[in-house]
Amino acid sequence: MARLWASGPLWDVDPADAAAARDQCVEELAALVALVCARHGEPVVHDLAEALERSAMGLPVPPPLELLSALVPRVYAWPDDGRWIAVGAGRPEFGQPCQVVGVIAEGPLPGGG
């Protein structure tokens, strides 16, 4: 897993600057999704709420979904020769940076496909 883009910390910034950082995070993710779509086609959008709930209950969650679900609410994923590529934008806690993350993992694509 890699952090592909991140804002700075948001705890001491003007609310308008924090909103602008969140907007930029959405824009960075959209640009990255468009770039990967150009090569791999349309993504499978995989909601990670179930993985987050299972993890919180101590139930097994396959890697890297356990870590991803703690960082982003959903991923945009593409199959790639026995592995999958996924990107998502983080939901920052108060004051934490907004971030876009990416992962390449072995195995079946989350959400089917």
JSON list of N, CA and C in Angstrom, two decimals, residues 48-95:
[
{"chain": "A", "resi": 48, "resn": "LEU", "atom": "N", "xyz": [-16.18, -0.59, 1.49]},
{"chain": "A", "resi": 48, "resn": "LEU", "atom": "CA", "xyz": [-15.41, -1.30, 2.52]},
{"chain": "A", "resi": 48, "resn": "LEU", "atom": "C", "xyz": [-16.07, -1.29, 3.89]},
{"chain": "A", "resi": 49, "resn": "ALA", "atom": "N", "xyz": [-17.35, -0.87, 3.98]},
{"chain": "A", "resi": 49, "resn": "ALA", "atom": "CA", "xyz": [-18.03, -0.81, 5.27]},
{"chain": "A", "resi": 49, "resn": "ALA", "atom": "C", "xyz": [-18.09, -2.19, 5.93]},
{"chain": "A", "resi": 50, "resn": "GLU", "atom": "N", "xyz": [-18.40, -3.23, 5.16]},
{"chain": "A", "resi": 50, "resn": "GLU", "atom": "CA", "xyz": [-18.47, -4.57, 5.74]},
{"chain": "A", "resi": 50, "resn": "GLU", "atom": "C", "xyz": [-17.12, -5.03, 6.27]},
{"chain": "A", "resi": 51, "resn": "ALA", "atom": "N", "xyz": [-16.06, -4.74, 5.52]},
{"chain": "A", "resi": 51, "resn": "ALA", "atom": "CA", "xyz": [-14.71, -5.11, 5.98]},
{"chain": "A", "resi": 51, "resn": "ALA", "atom": "C", "xyz": [-14.36, -4.37, 7.27]},
{"chain": "A", "resi": 52, "resn": "LEU", "atom": "N", "xyz": [-14.73, -3.10, 7.36]},
{"chain": "A", "resi": 52, "resn": "LEU", "atom": "CA", "xyz": [-14.46, -2.32, 8.56]},
{"chain": "A", "resi": 52, "resn": "LEU", "atom": "C", "xyz": [-15.24, -2.87, 9.75]},
{"chain": "A", "resi": 53, "resn": "GLU", "atom": "N", "xyz": [-16.52, -3.21, 9.54]},
{"chain": "A", "resi": 53, "resn": "GLU", "atom": "CA", "xyz": [-17.34, -3.78, 10.61]},
{"chain": "A", "resi": 53, "resn": "GLU", "atom": "C", "xyz": [-16.77, -5.12, 11.08]},
{"chain": "A", "resi": 54, "resn": "ARG", "atom": "N", "xyz": [-16.39, -5.98, 10.13]},
{"chain": "A", "resi": 54, "resn": "ARG", "atom": "CA", "xyz": [-15.82, -7.29, 10.50]},
{"chain": "A", "resi": 54, "resn": "ARG", "atom": "C", "xyz": [-14.53, -7.11, 11.29]},
{"chain": "A", "resi": 55, "resn": "SER", "atom": "N", "xyz": [-13.70, -6.19, 10.85]},
{"chain": "A", "resi": 55, "resn": "SER", "atom": "CA", "xyz": [-12.45, -5.93, 11.55]},
{"chain": "A", "resi": 55, "resn": "SER", "atom": "C", "xyz": [-12.71, -5.43, 12.97]},
{"chain": "A", "resi": 56, "resn": "ALA", "atom": "N", "xyz": [-13.68, -4.53, 13.12]},
{"chain": "A", "resi": 56, "resn": "ALA", "atom": "CA", "xyz": [-14.02, -3.98, 14.44]},
{"chain": "A", "resi": 56, "resn": "ALA", "atom": "C", "xyz": [-14.55, -5.06, 15.38]},
{"chain": "A", "resi": 57, "resn": "MET", "atom": "N", "xyz": [-15.20, -6.09, 14.82]},
{"chain": "A", "resi": 57, "resn": "MET", "atom": "CA", "xyz": [-15.74, -7.19, 15.63]},
{"chain": "A", "resi": 57, "resn": "MET", "atom": "C", "xyz": [-14.70, -8.29, 15.86]},
{"chain": "A", "resi": 58, "resn": "GLY", "atom": "N", "xyz": [-13.49, -8.11, 15.33]},
{"chain": "A", "resi": 58, "resn": "GLY", "atom": "CA", "xyz": [-12.45, -9.12, 15.50]},
{"chain": "A", "resi": 58, "resn": "GLY", "atom": "C", "xyz": [-12.57, -10.29, 14.56]},
{"chain": "A", "resi": 59, "resn": "LEU", "atom": "N", "xyz": [-13.40, -10.16, 13.53]},
{"chain": "A", "resi": 59, "resn": "LEU", "atom": "CA", "xyz": [-13.57, -11.23, 12.55]},
{"chain": "A", "resi": 59, "resn": "LEU", "atom": "C", "xyz": [-12.51, -11.10, 11.46]},
{"chain": "A", "resi": 60, "resn": "PRO", "atom": "N", "xyz": [-12.19, -12.20, 10.79]},
{"chain": "A", "resi": 60, "resn": "PRO", "atom": "CA", "xyz": [-11.14, -12.13, 9.78]},
{"chain": "A", "resi": 60, "resn": "PRO", "atom": "C", "xyz": [-11.54, -11.29, 8.57]},
{"chain": "A", "resi": 61, "resn": "VAL", "atom": "N", "xyz": [-10.58, -10.51, 8.10]},
{"chain": "A", "resi": 61, "resn": "VAL", "atom": "CA", "xyz": [-10.72, -9.70, 6.89]},
{"chain": "A", "resi": 61, "resn": "VAL", "atom": "C", "xyz": [-9.44, -9.91, 6.10]},
{"chain": "A", "resi": 62, "resn": "PRO", "atom": "N", "xyz": [-9.55, -10.30, 4.83]},
{"chain": "A", "resi": 62, "resn": "PRO", "atom": "CA", "xyz": [-8.33, -10.57, 4.07]},
{"chain": "A", "resi": 62, "resn": "PRO", "atom": "C", "xyz": [-7.50, -9.30, 3.85]},
{"chain": "A", "resi": 63, "resn": "PRO", "atom": "N", "xyz": [-6.18, -9.48, 3.91]},
{"chain": "A", "resi": 63, "resn": "PRO", "atom": "CA", "xyz": [-5.33, -8.33, 3.60]},
{"chain": "A", "resi": 63, "resn": "PRO", "atom": "C", "xyz": [-5.39, -8.07, 2.10]},
{"chain": "A", "resi": 64, "resn": "PRO", "atom": "N", "xyz": [-5.26, -6.88, 1.67]},
{"chain": "A", "resi": 64, "resn": "PRO", "atom": "CA", "xyz": [-5.08, -5.63, 2.42]},
{"chain": "A", "resi": 64, "resn": "PRO", "atom": "C", "xyz": [-6.39, -4.92, 2.75]},
{"chain": "A", "resi": 65, "resn": "LEU", "atom": "N", "xyz": [-7.53, -5.63, 2.61]},
{"chain": "A", "resi": 65, "resn": "LEU", "atom": "CA", "xyz": [-8.83, -4.98, 2.87]},
{"chain": "A", "resi": 65, "resn": "LEU", "atom": "C", "xyz": [-8.95, -4.48, 4.30]},
{"chain": "A", "resi": 66, "resn": "GLU", "atom": "N", "xyz": [-8.34, -5.19, 5.26]},
{"chain": "A", "resi": 66, "resn": "GLU", "atom": "CA", "xyz": [-8.42, -4.75, 6.65]},
{"chain": "A", "resi": 66, "resn": "GLU", "atom": "C", "xyz": [-7.81, -3.36, 6.81]},
{"chain": "A", "resi": 67, "resn": "LEU", "atom": "N", "xyz": [-6.62, -3.18, 6.28]},
{"chain": "A", "resi": 67, "resn": "LEU", "atom": "CA", "xyz": [-5.96, -1.87, 6.37]},
{"chain": "A", "resi": 67, "resn": "LEU", "atom": "C", "xyz": [-6.68, -0.82, 5.53]},
{"chain": "A", "resi": 68, "resn": "LEU", "atom": "N", "xyz": [-7.06, -1.18, 4.31]},
{"chain": "A", "resi": 68, "resn": "LEU", "atom": "CA", "xyz": [-7.77, -0.23, 3.45]},
{"chain": "A", "resi": 68, "resn": "LEU", "atom": "C", "xyz": [-9.06, 0.26, 4.09]},
{"chain": "A", "resi": 69, "resn": "SER", "atom": "N", "xyz": [-9.81, -0.65, 4.73]},
{"chain": "A", "resi": 69, "resn": "SER", "atom": "CA", "xyz": [-11.10, -0.26, 5.31]},
{"chain": "A", "resi": 69, "resn": "SER", "atom": "C", "xyz": [-10.94, 0.72, 6.46]},
{"chain": "A", "resi": 70, "resn": "ALA", "atom": "N", "xyz": [-9.77, 0.72, 7.10]},
{"chain": "A", "resi": 70, "resn": "ALA", "atom": "CA", "xyz": [-9.52, 1.69, 8.16]},
{"chain": "A", "resi": 70, "resn": "ALA", "atom": "C", "xyz": [-9.15, 3.07, 7.61]},
{"chain": "A", "resi": 71, "resn": "LEU", "atom": "N", "xyz": [-8.79, 3.12, 6.33]},
{"chain": "A", "resi": 71, "resn": "LEU", "atom": "CA", "xyz": [-8.32, 4.37, 5.73]},
{"chain": "A", "resi": 71, "resn": "LEU", "atom": "C", "xyz": [-9.31, 5.01, 4.77]},
{"chain": "A", "resi": 72, "resn": "VAL", "atom": "N", "xyz": [-10.07, 4.20, 4.03]},
{"chain": "A", "resi": 72, "resn": "VAL", "atom": "CA", "xyz": [-10.95, 4.74, 3.00]},
{"chain": "A", "resi": 72, "resn": "VAL", "atom": "C", "xyz": [-12.31, 4.03, 3.05]},
{"chain": "A", "resi": 73, "resn": "PRO", "atom": "N", "xyz": [-13.40, 4.72, 2.68]},
{"chain": "A", "resi": 73, "resn": "PRO", "atom": "CA", "xyz": [-14.72, 4.08, 2.73]},
{"chain": "A", "resi": 73, "resn": "PRO", "atom": "C", "xyz": [-14.99, 3.15, 1.55]},
{"chain": "A", "resi": 74, "resn": "ARG", "atom": "N", "xyz": [-14.29, 3.37, 0.43]},
{"chain": "A", "resi": 74, "resn": "ARG", "atom": "CA", "xyz": [-14.49, 2.52, -0.75]},
{"chain": "A", "resi": 74, "resn": "ARG", "atom": "C", "xyz": [-13.23, 2.58, -1.59]},
{"chain": "A", "resi": 75, "resn": "VAL", "atom": "N", "xyz": [-13.07, 1.56, -2.44]},
{"chain": "A", "resi": 75, "resn": "VAL", "atom": "CA", "xyz": [-11.97, 1.57, -3.40]},
{"chain": "A", "resi": 75, "resn": "VAL", "atom": "C", "xyz": [-12.52, 1.39, -4.80]},
{"chain": "A", "resi": 76, "resn": "TYR", "atom": "N", "xyz": [-11.76, 1.89, -5.74]},
{"chain": "A", "resi": 76, "resn": "TYR", "atom": "CA", "xyz": [-12.00, 1.68, -7.16]},
{"chain": "A", "resi": 76, "resn": "TYR", "atom": "C", "xyz": [-10.95, 0.67, -7.57]},
{"chain": "A", "resi": 77, "resn": "ALA", "atom": "N", "xyz": [-11.39, -0.51, -8.04]},
{"chain": "A", "resi": 77, "resn": "ALA", "atom": "CA", "xyz": [-10.46, -1.62, -8.25]},
{"chain": "A", "resi": 77, "resn": "ALA", "atom": "C", "xyz": [-10.55, -2.17, -9.66]},
{"chain": "A", "resi": 78, "resn": "TRP", "atom": "N", "xyz": [-9.41, -2.66, -10.16]},
{"chain": "A", "resi": 78, "resn": "TRP", "atom": "CA", "xyz": [-9.31, -3.23, -11.50]},
{"chain": "A", "resi": 78, "resn": "TRP", "atom": "C", "xyz": [-8.53, -4.54, -11.43]},
{"chain": "A", "resi": 79, "resn": "PRO", "atom": "N", "xyz": [-8.96, -5.56, -12.18]},
{"chain": "A", "resi": 79, "resn": "PRO", "atom": "CA", "xyz": [-8.17, -6.80, -12.25]},
{"chain": "A", "resi": 79, "resn": "PRO", "atom": "C", "xyz": [-6.94, -6.57, -13.13]},
{"chain": "A", "resi": 80, "resn": "ASP", "atom": "N", "xyz": [-5.86, -7.31, -12.83]},
{"chain": "A", "resi": 80, "resn": "ASP", "atom": "CA", "xyz": [-4.63, -7.19, -13.61]},
{"chain": "A", "resi": 80, "resn": "ASP", "atom": "C", "xyz": [-3.83, -8.49, -13.50]},
{"chain": "A", "resi": 81, "resn": "ASP", "atom": "N", "xyz": [-4.13, -9.47, -14.36]},
{"chain": "A", "resi": 81, "resn": "ASP", "atom": "CA", "xyz": [-3.37, -10.72, -14.44]},
{"chain": "A", "resi": 81, "resn": "ASP", "atom": "C", "xyz": [-3.15, -11.42, -13.10]},
{"chain": "A", "resi": 82, "resn": "GLY", "atom": "N", "xyz": [-4.23, -11.83, -12.44]},
{"chain": "A", "resi": 82, "resn": "GLY", "atom": "CA", "xyz": [-4.13, -12.58, -11.19]},
{"chain": "A", "resi": 82, "resn": "GLY", "atom": "C", "xyz": [-3.93, -11.72, -9.96]},
{"chain": "A", "resi": 83, "resn": "ARG", "atom": "N", "xyz": [-3.95, -10.45, -10.14]},
{"chain": "A", "resi": 83, "resn": "ARG", "atom": "CA", "xyz": [-3.86, -9.52, -9.01]},
{"chain": "A", "resi": 83, "resn": "ARG", "atom": "C", "xyz": [-4.85, -8.39, -9.26]},
{"chain": "A", "resi": 84, "resn": "TRP", "atom": "N", "xyz": [-4.93, -7.46, -8.35]},
{"chain": "A", "resi": 84, "resn": "TRP", "atom": "CA", "xyz": [-5.81, -6.33, -8.54]},
{"chain": "A", "resi": 84, "resn": "TRP", "atom": "C", "xyz": [-5.14, -5.05, -8.07]},
{"chain": "A", "resi": 85, "resn": "ILE", "atom": "N", "xyz": [-5.56, -3.97, -8.68]},
{"chain": "A", "resi": 85, "resn": "ILE", "atom": "CA", "xyz": [-5.06, -2.63, -8.40]},
{"chain": "A", "resi": 85, "resn": "ILE", "atom": "C", "xyz": [-6.25, -1.85, -7.83]},
{"chain": "A", "resi": 86, "resn": "ALA", "atom": "N", "xyz": [-6.03, -1.10, -6.77]},
{"chain": "A", "resi": 86, "resn": "ALA", "atom": "CA", "xyz": [-7.13, -0.32, -6.20]},
{"chain": "A", "resi": 86, "resn": "ALA", "atom": "C", "xyz": [-6.63, 1.03, -5.69]},
{"chain": "A", "resi": 87, "resn": "VAL", "atom": "N", "xyz": [-7.51, 2.02, -5.77]},
{"chain": "A", "resi": 87, "resn": "VAL", "atom": "CA", "xyz": [-7.22, 3.34, -5.22]},
{"chain": "A", "resi": 87, "resn": "VAL", "atom": "C", "xyz": [-8.45, 3.82, -4.46]},
{"chain": "A", "resi": 88, "resn": "GLY", "atom": "N", "xyz": [-8.23, 4.66, -3.46]},
{"chain": "A", "resi": 88, "resn": "GLY", "atom": "CA", "xyz": [-9.33, 5.23, -2.70]},
{"chain": "A", "resi": 88, "resn": "GLY", "atom": "C", "xyz": [-8.88, 6.51, -2.01]},
{"chain": "A", "resi": 89, "resn": "ALA", "atom": "N", "xyz": [-9.84, 7.32, -1.59]},
{"chain": "A", "resi": 89, "resn": "ALA", "atom": "CA", "xyz": [-9.55, 8.56, -0.89]},
{"chain": "A", "resi": 89, "resn": "ALA", "atom": "C", "xyz": [-9.98, 8.43, 0.56]},
{"chain": "A", "resi": 90, "resn": "GLY", "atom": "N", "xyz": [-9.12, 8.89, 1.46]},
{"chain": "A", "resi": 90, "resn": "GLY", "atom": "CA", "xyz": [-9.35, 8.74, 2.89]},
{"chain": "A", "resi": 90, "resn": "GLY", "atom": "C", "xyz": [-10.42, 9.65, 3.43]},
{"chain": "A", "resi": 91, "resn": "ARG", "atom": "N", "xyz": [-10.99, 9.19, 4.51]},
{"chain": "A", "resi": 91, "resn": "ARG", "atom": "CA", "xyz": [-11.97, 9.98, 5.27]},
{"chain": "A", "resi": 91, "resn": "ARG", "atom": "C", "xyz": [-11.23, 10.48, 6.51]},
{"chain": "A", "resi": 92, "resn": "PRO", "atom": "N", "xyz": [-10.75, 11.70, 6.49]},
{"chain": "A", "resi": 92, "resn": "PRO", "atom": "CA", "xyz": [-9.91, 12.15, 7.60]},
{"chain": "A", "resi": 92, "resn": "PRO", "atom": "C", "xyz": [-10.68, 12.33, 8.90]},
{"chain": "A", "resi": 93, "resn": "GLU", "atom": "N", "xyz": [-10.05, 11.93, 9.98]},
{"chain": "A", "resi": 93, "resn": "GLU", "atom": "CA", "xyz": [-10.56, 12.27, 11.30]},
{"chain": "A", "resi": 93, "resn": "GLU", "atom": "C", "xyz": [-10.29, 13.76, 11.49]},
{"chain": "A", "resi": 94, "resn": "PHE", "atom": "N", "xyz": [-10.92, 14.37, 12.47]},
{"chain": "A", "resi": 94, "resn": "PHE", "atom": "CA", "xyz": [-10.75, 15.81, 12.68]},
{"chain": "A", "resi": 94, "resn": "PHE", "atom": "C", "xyz": [-9.27, 16.17, 12.74]},
{"chain": "A", "resi": 95, "resn": "GLY", "atom": "N", "xyz": [-8.88, 17.09, 11.88]},
{"chain": "A", "resi": 95, "resn": "GLY", "atom": "CA", "xyz": [-7.51, 17.59, 11.90]},
{"chain": "A", "resi": 95, "resn": "GLY", "atom": "C", "xyz": [-6.50, 16.76, 11.14]}
]
